[in-house]
Coordinates of C-alpha atoms and ligand atoms in Angstrom, one line a residue:
M1101 CA -19.3 -48.5 -18.8
Y1102 CA -17.0 -49.6 -21.7
R1103 CA -17.2 -46.1 -22.7
V1104 CA -16.3 -44.4 -19.6
L1105 CA -13.5 -47.0 -19.7
F1106 CA -12.6 -46.4 -23.1
C1107 CA -12.3 -42.5 -22.5
L1108 CA -10.3 -43.1 -19.4
V1109 CA -7.6 -44.8 -21.2
V1110 CA -7.8 -42.4 -24.1
F1111 CA -7.4 -39.7 -21.5
L1112 CA -4.6 -41.6 -19.6
C1113 CA -2.6 -42.2 -22.9
F1114 CA -3.1 -38.5 -24.0
S1115 CA -1.6 -37.4 -20.4
I1116 CA 1.3 -39.7 -21.0
E1117 CA 1.9 -38.6 -24.3
M1118 CA 1.7 -34.7 -23.3
V1119 CA 4.5 -35.7 -20.9
G1120 CA 6.4 -38.2 -23.2
N1121 CA 6.1 -35.8 -25.8
D1122 CA 9.3 -33.7 -25.2
G1123 CA 10.7 -36.2 -22.4
N1124 CA 10.9 -39.7 -21.6
R1125 CA 9.3 -41.1 -18.5
I1126 CA 10.4 -43.9 -16.2
A1127 CA 8.0 -46.8 -15.3
A1128 CA 5.5 -46.0 -12.7
E1129 CA 6.9 -49.0 -10.5
E1130 CA 10.4 -47.7 -10.7
R1131 CA 9.6 -44.4 -9.8
D1132 CA 7.6 -45.5 -6.7
S1133 CA 10.5 -47.6 -5.7
I1134 CA 12.6 -44.6 -5.5
Q1135 CA 12.3 -42.5 -2.4
R1136 CA 11.7 -39.2 -4.2
P1137 CA 13.2 -36.3 -2.8
N1138 CA 11.4 -33.0 -2.0
I1139 CA 12.9 -29.9 -4.0
V1140 CA 13.1 -26.4 -2.4
F1141 CA 14.2 -23.9 -4.8
L1142 CA 15.0 -20.7 -2.8
F1143 CA 15.6 -17.9 -5.4
S1144 CA 16.1 -14.1 -5.2
D1145 CA 16.5 -11.2 -7.5
D1146 CA 19.9 -9.7 -8.4
H1147 CA 22.0 -11.4 -5.6
A1148 CA 25.4 -11.1 -6.4
V1149 CA 28.1 -14.1 -5.5
N1150 CA 30.0 -11.4 -4.0
A1151 CA 27.5 -10.7 -1.6
I1152 CA 27.5 -14.4 -0.3
S1153 CA 30.1 -15.3 2.4
A1154 CA 30.1 -18.8 1.2
Y1155 CA 31.8 -17.5 -2.3
G1156 CA 35.0 -16.1 -0.3
G1157 CA 34.8 -13.0 -2.6
P1158 CA 35.9 -9.4 -1.2
L1159 CA 32.8 -9.1 0.7
K1160 CA 33.1 -12.3 2.6
D1161 CA 33.4 -10.6 5.8
V1162 CA 30.5 -8.5 5.6
A1163 CA 28.0 -10.4 3.7
P1164 CA 25.3 -11.1 6.2
T1165 CA 24.6 -14.7 4.9
P1166 CA 24.9 -17.4 7.5
N1167 CA 21.9 -19.3 6.5
I1168 CA 22.9 -19.7 2.9
D1169 CA 26.5 -20.2 3.8
R1170 CA 24.9 -23.2 6.0
I1171 CA 23.4 -24.6 2.7
A1172 CA 26.8 -24.7 1.3
R1173 CA 28.7 -25.9 4.3
Q1174 CA 26.4 -28.8 4.3
G1175 CA 26.3 -29.5 0.8
A1176 CA 27.9 -27.9 -2.3
V1177 CA 29.1 -24.4 -3.4
F1178 CA 29.2 -24.1 -7.3
L1179 CA 32.1 -21.6 -7.5
N1180 CA 31.7 -21.4 -11.5
S1181 CA 27.8 -21.0 -11.8
F1182 CA 26.5 -18.5 -14.6
C1183 CA 23.4 -17.4 -16.3
A1184 CA 22.6 -17.7 -20.1
N1185 CA 21.3 -13.9 -20.6
S1186 CA 21.7 -11.8 -17.3
I1187 CA 18.4 -10.4 -17.1
C1188 CA 15.5 -11.3 -14.8
G1189 CA 12.6 -12.8 -17.1
P1190 CA 14.9 -14.6 -19.4
S1191 CA 16.6 -16.2 -16.6
R1192 CA 13.6 -17.5 -15.0
A1193 CA 12.4 -18.9 -18.4
T1194 CA 15.8 -20.7 -18.9
I1195 CA 15.4 -22.1 -15.5
L1196 CA 11.9 -23.6 -16.3
S1197 CA 12.4 -24.7 -19.8
G1198 CA 16.3 -25.9 -19.6
K1199 CA 16.9 -23.8 -22.7
H1200 CA 18.7 -20.6 -24.1
S1201 CA 16.4 -17.7 -24.7
H1202 CA 16.1 -18.0 -28.4
A1203 CA 14.7 -21.5 -28.1
N1204 CA 12.2 -20.7 -25.0
G1205 CA 11.1 -17.5 -26.9
F1206 CA 11.6 -15.3 -23.8
M1207 CA 14.6 -13.0 -24.9
R1208 CA 14.4 -9.9 -23.1
N1209 CA 12.1 -8.7 -20.0
G1210 CA 8.6 -7.8 -21.2
N1211 CA 7.9 -10.9 -23.6
K1212 CA 5.5 -13.2 -22.3
F1213 CA 6.7 -16.9 -21.5
D1214 CA 4.7 -19.4 -23.8
P1215 CA 3.0 -21.4 -21.0
S1216 CA 2.3 -24.2 -23.6
Q1217 CA 6.0 -25.2 -23.7
W1218 CA 7.5 -27.9 -21.8
T1219 CA 8.9 -27.0 -18.2
F1220 CA 10.6 -29.1 -15.6
A1221 CA 7.4 -27.9 -13.3
K1222 CA 5.0 -29.5 -15.6
Q1223 CA 7.1 -32.9 -15.8
L1224 CA 7.2 -32.9 -11.9
Q1225 CA 3.6 -32.1 -11.5
A1226 CA 2.5 -34.8 -14.0
S1227 CA 4.8 -37.3 -12.5
G1228 CA 3.2 -36.9 -9.0
Y1229 CA 4.9 -34.1 -7.3
A1230 CA 2.8 -31.3 -5.3
T1231 CA 4.2 -28.1 -7.0
A1232 CA 4.0 -24.5 -6.1
V1233 CA 5.6 -21.0 -6.8
I1234 CA 5.3 -18.0 -4.4
G1235 CA 6.9 -14.5 -4.9
K1236 CA 8.5 -12.9 -8.0
W1237 CA 7.7 -14.3 -11.5
H1238 CA 8.2 -11.8 -13.9
L1239 CA 7.1 -13.8 -16.8
S1240 CA 3.6 -12.3 -17.7
S1241 CA 1.7 -15.2 -18.5
N1242 CA 0.4 -17.0 -15.5
P1243 CA 2.3 -19.8 -14.2
V1244 CA 1.4 -23.4 -15.2
G1245 CA 2.5 -26.7 -13.7
F1246 CA 2.1 -25.7 -10.3
D1247 CA -0.7 -26.9 -7.9
Y1248 CA -0.5 -23.5 -6.2
W1249 CA 0.9 -20.1 -6.9
E1250 CA 0.7 -16.6 -5.5
V1251 CA 3.2 -14.2 -7.3
L1252 CA 4.2 -10.6 -7.4
P1253 CA 2.5 -8.6 -10.5
G1254 CA 5.8 -7.6 -12.5
Q1255 CA 8.8 -6.7 -10.4
G1256 CA 6.3 -6.5 -7.3
N1257 CA 6.8 -4.1 -4.2
Y1258 CA 9.0 -4.1 -1.0
Y1259 CA 6.5 -2.8 1.3
N1260 CA 2.7 -3.6 1.7
P1261 CA 3.1 -5.5 -1.6
V1262 CA 0.3 -7.1 -3.7
F1263 CA 0.3 -10.7 -4.8
L1264 CA -1.8 -12.2 -7.5
Q1265 CA -4.1 -14.8 -6.8
M1266 CA -5.0 -17.9 -8.8
D1267 CA -8.3 -16.8 -9.3
G1268 CA -7.4 -13.7 -11.0
S1269 CA -7.6 -11.4 -8.1
K1270 CA -5.2 -9.2 -6.1
K1271 CA -4.3 -9.2 -2.5
K1272 CA -2.6 -6.6 -0.7
V1273 CA -0.6 -7.8 2.3
D1274 CA 0.9 -5.5 5.2
G1275 CA 4.5 -6.0 5.8
Y1276 CA 8.0 -6.6 4.2
V1277 CA 7.9 -8.7 1.0
T1278 CA 10.7 -11.1 1.8
D1279 CA 9.0 -11.9 5.1
I1280 CA 5.7 -12.4 3.6
T1281 CA 6.7 -14.4 0.7
T1282 CA 8.5 -16.8 3.2
E1283 CA 5.2 -16.9 5.3
K1284 CA 3.4 -17.7 2.3
A1285 CA 5.7 -20.6 1.2
I1286 CA 5.5 -22.3 4.9
E1287 CA 1.9 -21.9 4.8
W1288 CA 1.9 -23.9 1.6
L1289 CA 4.2 -26.4 2.9
D1290 CA 2.2 -27.0 6.1
G1291 CA -1.1 -27.4 4.3
R1292 CA 0.4 -29.4 1.0
D1293 CA -1.1 -32.8 0.1
K1294 CA 1.4 -35.0 2.0
T1295 CA 1.2 -38.1 0.1
K1296 CA 3.1 -36.7 -2.3
P1297 CA 6.9 -35.4 -2.8
F1298 CA 6.9 -31.6 -3.4
M1299 CA 8.7 -29.0 -5.3
L1300 CA 8.6 -25.5 -4.0
M1301 CA 9.8 -22.5 -5.7
C1302 CA 10.1 -19.6 -3.0
Q1303 CA 11.2 -16.4 -5.0
H1304 CA 12.1 -13.1 -3.3
K1305 CA 11.9 -9.8 -4.9
A1306 CA 15.0 -8.7 -2.9
P1307 CA 17.8 -7.5 -3.4
H1308 CA 16.5 -5.7 -6.6
R1309 CA 16.2 -2.1 -6.9
T1310 CA 15.3 -0.2 -5.2
F1311 CA 17.1 -2.0 -2.5
S1312 CA 14.8 -1.2 0.1
P1313 CA 15.6 -2.8 3.6
A1314 CA 13.2 -4.3 5.9
L1315 CA 12.6 -1.5 8.7
R1316 CA 13.9 -3.6 11.5
H1317 CA 17.4 -3.9 9.4
L1318 CA 17.9 -0.3 8.7
G1319 CA 21.2 0.8 10.1
S1320 CA 22.6 -2.8 10.2
F1321 CA 25.7 -2.0 8.4
D1322 CA 26.3 1.7 9.6
D1323 CA 29.4 0.4 11.6
V1324 CA 30.7 -2.0 9.0
T1325 CA 33.7 -0.9 6.6
I1326 CA 32.6 -2.0 3.3
P1327 CA 35.6 -2.7 1.2
E1328 CA 35.6 -0.8 -2.1
P1329 CA 35.9 -2.4 -5.2
D1330 CA 39.2 -1.9 -7.3
T1331 CA 37.5 -0.8 -10.4
L1332 CA 34.7 1.8 -8.8
F1333 CA 36.5 4.5 -11.0
D1334 CA 36.7 2.4 -14.0
D1335 CA 37.7 4.5 -17.0
Y1336 CA 36.1 2.2 -19.8
Q1337 CA 39.2 2.4 -21.9
N1338 CA 40.8 -0.7 -23.7
R1339 CA 37.6 -2.6 -24.4
S1340 CA 34.2 -2.1 -26.6
R1341 CA 33.6 1.6 -27.1
T1342 CA 29.8 0.8 -25.7
L1343 CA 30.9 0.5 -22.3
A1344 CA 31.5 4.2 -21.8
G1345 CA 27.7 4.9 -23.1
N1346 CA 26.6 2.8 -20.1
E1347 CA 23.5 4.4 -17.9
M1348 CA 24.3 2.5 -14.8
E1349 CA 26.8 4.2 -13.0
I1350 CA 26.7 4.9 -9.4
D1351 CA 28.2 8.3 -10.2
R1352 CA 26.3 9.3 -13.1
H1353 CA 22.9 7.5 -12.8
F1354 CA 22.1 6.7 -9.4
D1355 CA 18.9 8.4 -8.8
W1356 CA 19.0 10.6 -5.5
A1357 CA 15.6 10.0 -4.1
Y1358 CA 14.8 6.6 -5.8
D1359 CA 18.1 5.0 -5.2
A1360 CA 20.3 6.9 -2.8
K1361 CA 17.1 7.5 -0.7
V1362 CA 17.4 11.2 -0.2
R1363 CA 14.1 12.7 -0.8
K1364 CA 13.5 16.2 -2.4
D1365 CA 11.2 17.3 0.6
E1366 CA 14.3 16.9 2.9
R1367 CA 16.8 19.1 0.8
G1368 CA 15.5 22.5 1.7
D1369 CA 17.5 24.7 -0.8
V1370 CA 20.3 22.2 -1.5
K1371 CA 20.7 21.3 -5.1
L1372 CA 22.1 17.7 -5.9
P1373 CA 23.3 16.8 -9.2
A1374 CA 21.0 14.9 -11.6
P1375 CA 19.6 12.3 -12.0
D1376 CA 16.5 12.5 -9.9
R1377 CA 13.8 11.1 -12.1
Y1378 CA 11.7 8.2 -10.4
G1379 CA 10.6 9.7 -7.0
T1380 CA 9.8 7.5 -4.0
P1381 CA 7.2 5.0 -4.9
E1382 CA 8.3 2.7 -2.3
Y1383 CA 8.2 5.4 0.6
N1384 CA 4.7 6.5 -0.9
R1385 CA 3.5 2.9 -0.4
M1386 CA 4.3 2.9 3.4
S1387 CA 2.0 3.3 6.3
A1388 CA 2.2 6.4 8.6
S1389 CA 4.1 4.1 11.3
Q1390 CA 6.4 2.6 8.6
R1391 CA 7.6 6.1 7.3
K1392 CA 8.0 7.1 10.9
E1393 CA 10.5 4.4 11.4
W1394 CA 12.2 5.1 7.9
D1395 CA 12.5 8.7 8.7
E1396 CA 13.9 8.1 12.1
Y1397 CA 16.7 6.4 10.3
Y1398 CA 17.4 8.4 7.1
G1399 CA 16.2 11.5 8.3
P1400 CA 19.1 12.7 10.7
L1401 CA 21.7 10.9 8.3
N1402 CA 20.2 12.7 5.1
K1403 CA 20.3 16.1 7.1
E1404 CA 24.1 15.7 7.8
F1405 CA 25.1 14.5 4.1
L1406 CA 23.0 17.5 2.7
S1407 CA 24.7 20.1 5.1
E1408 CA 28.3 18.7 4.4
Y1409 CA 27.5 18.5 0.7
A1410 CA 26.3 22.1 0.6
A1411 CA 29.6 23.1 2.7
G1412 CA 31.6 21.5 -0.2
K1413 CA 32.9 18.6 1.7
I1414 CA 31.7 15.8 -0.4
Q1415 CA 32.5 16.3 -4.0
G1416 CA 34.0 14.5 -6.8
K1417 CA 35.1 11.0 -6.0
E1418 CA 34.0 11.5 -2.2
L1419 CA 30.5 11.8 -3.6
V1420 CA 30.7 8.5 -5.7
R1421 CA 32.0 6.9 -2.4
W1422 CA 29.1 8.4 -0.4
K1423 CA 26.7 6.9 -2.9
Y1424 CA 28.4 3.7 -2.8
R1425 CA 28.3 3.2 1.0
R1426 CA 24.6 4.1 1.1
Y1427 CA 24.1 1.6 -2.0
M1428 CA 26.0 -1.3 -0.4
R1429 CA 24.1 -0.5 3.1
N1430 CA 20.9 -0.8 1.8
Y1431 CA 21.7 -3.5 -0.7
L1432 CA 23.3 -5.9 2.1
S1433 CA 20.4 -5.1 4.5
T1434 CA 18.1 -6.5 2.3
V1435 CA 19.9 -9.4 1.7
K1436 CA 20.2 -10.0 5.4
A1437 CA 16.1 -10.5 5.3
V1438 CA 16.6 -13.0 2.5
D1439 CA 19.0 -14.7 4.6
E1440 CA 16.9 -14.8 7.5
N1441 CA 14.2 -15.9 5.6
V1442 CA 16.2 -18.9 3.9
G1443 CA 16.9 -19.7 7.8
R1444 CA 13.2 -19.9 8.5
V1445 CA 12.7 -22.5 5.6
L1446 CA 15.6 -24.6 6.5
D1447 CA 14.2 -24.5 10.3
Y1448 CA 10.8 -25.5 9.0
L1449 CA 12.3 -28.5 7.1
E1450 CA 14.1 -29.5 9.9
Q1451 CA 11.4 -29.2 12.5
N1452 CA 9.0 -31.2 10.3
N1453 CA 11.6 -33.9 9.8
L1454 CA 11.7 -33.1 6.0
A1455 CA 15.6 -31.8 6.3
D1456 CA 16.9 -35.5 5.2
N1457 CA 14.8 -36.1 1.9
T1458 CA 14.7 -32.4 0.7
V1459 CA 17.1 -30.9 -1.6
V1460 CA 17.6 -27.3 -0.9
I1461 CA 19.2 -24.9 -3.6
Y1462 CA 19.6 -21.2 -3.1
S1463 CA 20.4 -19.3 -6.2
S1464 CA 19.4 -15.9 -7.9
D1465 CA 18.3 -14.9 -11.2
Q1466 CA 21.6 -13.2 -12.3
G1467 CA 24.4 -11.3 -10.5
F1468 CA 24.9 -7.7 -9.8
Y1469 CA 27.4 -5.0 -9.9
L1470 CA 28.4 -4.0 -6.5
G1471 CA 30.3 -1.1 -7.4
E1472 CA 32.4 -2.9 -9.8
H1473 CA 33.1 -0.9 -13.1
G1474 CA 31.5 1.9 -11.3
W1475 CA 28.2 0.2 -11.7
Y1476 CA 24.9 -1.0 -10.0
D1477 CA 22.6 -3.1 -12.3
K1478 CA 23.7 -6.3 -14.5
R1479 CA 23.3 -7.5 -18.1
W1480 CA 26.7 -7.5 -19.3
M1481 CA 28.9 -10.6 -19.8
F1482 CA 31.2 -9.2 -17.2
E1483 CA 32.2 -11.7 -14.3
E1484 CA 30.0 -9.9 -11.6
S1485 CA 26.6 -10.4 -13.5
F1486 CA 27.4 -13.3 -15.6
R1487 CA 27.8 -15.2 -12.2
M1488 CA 24.9 -16.8 -10.5
P1489 CA 24.8 -18.2 -7.0
F1490 CA 24.1 -21.8 -6.6
V1491 CA 24.5 -23.7 -3.6
I1492 CA 22.8 -26.9 -3.0
R1493 CA 22.4 -29.1 -0.1
W1494 CA 21.1 -33.1 -0.5
P1495 CA 21.6 -34.9 2.5
G1496 CA 23.5 -38.4 1.9
K1497 CA 23.9 -37.6 -2.0
I1498 CA 26.2 -34.5 -1.9
P1499 CA 29.3 -34.5 0.5
A1500 CA 29.4 -31.7 2.9
G1501 CA 31.8 -28.9 2.1
T1502 CA 31.7 -29.8 -1.6
Q1503 CA 33.3 -27.0 -3.6
A1504 CA 32.5 -27.6 -7.3
E1505 CA 34.6 -25.9 -10.0
E1506 CA 32.5 -27.1 -13.0
L1507 CA 31.2 -24.5 -15.3
I1508 CA 27.4 -24.8 -14.6
Q1509 CA 24.5 -22.4 -16.1
N1510 CA 20.9 -22.2 -15.3
I1511 CA 20.0 -24.3 -18.5
D1512 CA 21.3 -27.2 -16.2
Y1513 CA 18.9 -26.6 -13.5
A1514 CA 15.7 -28.5 -15.2
P1515 CA 17.5 -31.5 -16.4
T1516 CA 19.1 -31.7 -12.7
F1517 CA 15.4 -31.3 -10.9
L1518 CA 14.2 -34.2 -13.2
E1519 CA 17.0 -36.6 -12.4
M1520 CA 16.9 -36.1 -8.8
A1521 CA 13.1 -37.0 -9.2
G1522 CA 14.0 -40.2 -11.1
L1523 CA 12.9 -38.8 -14.3
T1524 CA 14.5 -38.5 -17.8
P1525 CA 14.8 -35.0 -19.2
P1526 CA 13.7 -34.5 -22.6
K1527 CA 16.5 -34.8 -25.3
S1528 CA 15.6 -31.1 -26.4
L1529 CA 17.1 -29.5 -23.5
H1530 CA 20.4 -27.2 -23.7
G1531 CA 21.5 -28.3 -20.2
K1532 CA 22.8 -31.3 -18.7
S1533 CA 21.9 -32.7 -15.2
L1534 CA 24.4 -31.8 -12.5
V1535 CA 23.5 -35.2 -10.6
P1536 CA 26.4 -36.9 -12.1
L1537 CA 28.7 -34.3 -10.6
F1538 CA 27.8 -34.8 -7.1
S1539 CA 29.2 -38.3 -7.4
G1540 CA 32.5 -37.1 -8.6
E1541 CA 32.1 -37.6 -12.6
S1542 CA 34.5 -35.6 -14.4
D1543 CA 33.4 -35.5 -17.9
W1544 CA 32.0 -32.1 -18.1
R1545 CA 31.4 -29.3 -20.8
K1546 CA 34.5 -26.9 -21.2
S1547 CA 32.7 -23.9 -22.6
L1548 CA 29.4 -21.8 -22.0
Y1549 CA 27.2 -19.8 -24.4
Y1550 CA 26.0 -16.2 -23.3
A1551 CA 23.4 -14.0 -25.3
Y1552 CA 22.0 -10.7 -24.2
Y1553 CA 19.2 -9.4 -26.6
E1554 CA 17.6 -6.5 -24.9
L1555 CA 17.4 -3.2 -26.9
G1556 CA 18.8 -0.4 -24.7
E1557 CA 17.8 -0.5 -21.1
H1558 CA 20.7 1.2 -19.2
A1559 CA 22.3 1.5 -22.3
V1560 CA 23.7 -1.8 -22.6
P1561 CA 23.9 -3.5 -26.3
Q1562 CA 23.1 -6.5 -27.2
H1563 CA 26.0 -8.9 -26.9
F1564 CA 27.0 -12.7 -27.5
G1565 CA 29.9 -14.7 -26.1
V1566 CA 31.6 -17.6 -25.0
R1567 CA 33.5 -18.4 -21.7
T1568 CA 36.0 -21.0 -20.9
D1569 CA 37.7 -21.7 -17.5
R1570 CA 40.0 -19.4 -18.5
H1571 CA 39.1 -17.1 -21.3
K1572 CA 36.2 -15.0 -22.6
L1573 CA 35.3 -13.8 -25.9
I1574 CA 32.4 -11.4 -26.2
Y1575 CA 30.9 -10.1 -29.7
F1576 CA 29.2 -6.8 -29.8
P1577 CA 27.0 -6.7 -33.1
I1578 CA 26.1 -3.0 -32.8
S1579 CA 29.7 -1.8 -33.0
S1580 CA 31.3 -4.8 -34.7
E1581 CA 33.8 -5.1 -31.9
W1582 CA 35.4 -8.4 -30.5
N1583 CA 36.7 -8.3 -26.8
L1584 CA 38.8 -11.0 -25.5
F1585 CA 39.8 -11.4 -21.9
D1586 CA 42.3 -13.8 -19.9
L1587 CA 40.8 -14.0 -16.6
E1588 CA 43.9 -15.2 -15.2
S1589 CA 46.1 -12.2 -16.0
D1590 CA 42.9 -10.0 -15.8
P1591 CA 40.2 -10.9 -13.4
N1592 CA 38.6 -7.5 -13.4
E1593 CA 38.4 -7.7 -17.3
M1594 CA 40.1 -4.1 -17.9
K1595 CA 42.0 -4.8 -21.2
S1596 CA 40.9 -6.8 -24.1
L1597 CA 43.4 -8.5 -26.0
H1598 CA 41.6 -9.1 -29.2
A1599 CA 44.2 -7.1 -31.0
D1600 CA 47.2 -8.4 -29.1
P1601 CA 49.2 -10.7 -31.7
G1602 CA 50.1 -12.7 -28.8
Y1603 CA 46.5 -14.0 -28.7
D1604 CA 45.8 -14.5 -32.5
S1605 CA 45.4 -18.1 -32.0
K1606 CA 43.6 -17.7 -28.9
L1607 CA 41.0 -15.4 -30.4
K1608 CA 40.6 -17.8 -33.5
E1609 CA 39.8 -20.8 -31.1
M1610 CA 37.4 -18.9 -29.0
K1611 CA 35.7 -17.4 -32.1
F1612 CA 35.5 -21.0 -33.4
E1613 CA 34.2 -22.2 -29.9
L1614 CA 31.5 -19.4 -30.1
E1615 CA 30.3 -20.7 -33.7
R1616 CA 30.3 -24.3 -32.4
L1617 CA 28.0 -23.6 -29.5
R1618 CA 25.8 -21.0 -31.8
T1619 CA 25.6 -23.9 -34.2
K1620 CA 24.7 -26.4 -31.6
F1621 CA 22.2 -24.5 -29.7
K1622 CA 20.6 -23.1 -33.1
A1623 CA 20.9 -19.8 -32.3
P1624 CA 19.3 -17.2 -34.6
P1625 CA 21.9 -15.2 -36.9
Y1626 CA 23.0 -11.5 -36.1
P1627 CA 21.4 -9.0 -36.4
L1628 CA 18.8 -10.4 -34.3
P1629 CA 14.9 -9.7 -34.1
K1630 CA 13.7 -6.7 -32.7
K1631 CA 10.7 -8.5 -31.2
Ligands
LIG3178 C1 13.6 -2.4 -13.6 C2 14.6 -1.6 -12.9 C3 16.0 -1.8 -13.9 C4 16.4 -3.0 -13.9 C5 15.5 -3.6 -14.5 C6 15.4 -5.1 -14.8 N1 14.3 -0.1 -12.7 O1 13.5 -2.1 -15.0 O2 16.9 -0.8 -13.0 O3 17.7 -3.2 -14.7 O4 14.2 -3.7 -13.6 O5 15.6 -6.1 -13.6 S1 13.4 0.1 -11.8 O6 13.0 1.4 -11.8 O7 12.0 -0.8 -12.1 O8 13.7 -0.5 -10.5 S2 15.2 -7.5 -13.4 O9 15.8 -8.1 -12.4 O10 13.7 -7.4 -13.6 O11 15.9 -8.0 -14.8
LIG3179 CA1 17.0 -10.0 -11.7

């Protein structure tokens, strides 16, 4: 008997130590006296703030986001929210760990997240939360810290996707990934342990490449005029020479079948200019009836395009514009399904009396270029992909209609979730809880650190930088170049001021600030490790 008791005490001490290792906990009585809120983290992949109405950008009148806007309207929109490293796996690792990439070890896609490290999910779970993650994960190792998980392997697929199960098996589900991810999330909510508060991460694949819409949404944007960005025909002058070497232009790199949805077998003898490298993996996954619907929509449009192209009517800039419209119609259609599914979760919370005590967040792993600088994809520290959406609703704690301007980053999410749950974040985290901002706290950081470590995908070089409310400094080690931008006079970042004598002292100040942050976060020296 005593031996059993002794073992139990040792086990409890050990569990407490595990949690306490990297973070303090509050006493159980104190914790139980607080009504701990549930947390629903609705997340997507590559959703640019410009494609969310609540952000008021150039596409605000066409972005199909009434439900995401509803979260913002009933709570807060963080207008200056950024990522630490604009790429999928690293952003997700930063969210879980509250640390910059070099400190959590996940510096680029293809790395493996070390599941033995501290995460906010582990600490919430250990403190009594029911936890689940469903949908895109992309961290290679299996999720840890979750009572339940069901995730897409790697990038996942849009149509009839496969989900990895906790027992190691794979399950293919018919339908559209955004709908299925939500159905699984709601199913988990319904069957969860209702004696506990819960934390759910519902993580969509959309609107990630190949920007493939739900079949019910094909054509949703055909009658809509989508404004063209000012920088669609950027010439890449007056900034780092690495820009011109990029491989993410709508003009030169958008794949005909894969991205633009004009299949080879539809073209007859019309020859389209390169590239055409990746085929139609999503189309190939569809059932005969799904393909029929797809073909009924794209078929006639492609036929018309090909005949006009063959007649020489769509060339040069007009061809880029055609591709831009095709890209945006597809991209916004995938966003439409994400938003509908955000609405389904909000409705579920309301119908089940959970809305008042549930914090709902909508975010996405990084931003994306919607034709700005002529691009699709992300990675660069330029505004469109550096920015990350963050809207949050917490009834009674965040005043409705809040428009927050502080510089926040994905390093802040973990400490925020912990403070919401009445827990103390570990001291080793790089981020800060946003909770004090909800009640008007004004003492906040003045600059953000950015580090991009990939080794050449889309030909974007490693770069490092710092951003304040008005200025941005970027360092490109591969070419030893500095770029400095004044975001007030040059919001599109078209001309670096690093060599402008009028900006000498600003350049010095920003270099100093970058070094200060690198020292503070113990960033590795340049050149950076290749593994
Ligand atoms: C894939 C895409 C790239 C994209 C990366 C990273 N190609 O490799 O275009 O930049 O993902 O995206 S694809 O042919 O697989 O679509 S991320 O969101 O996972 O970081
Ligand atoms: Ca992404």
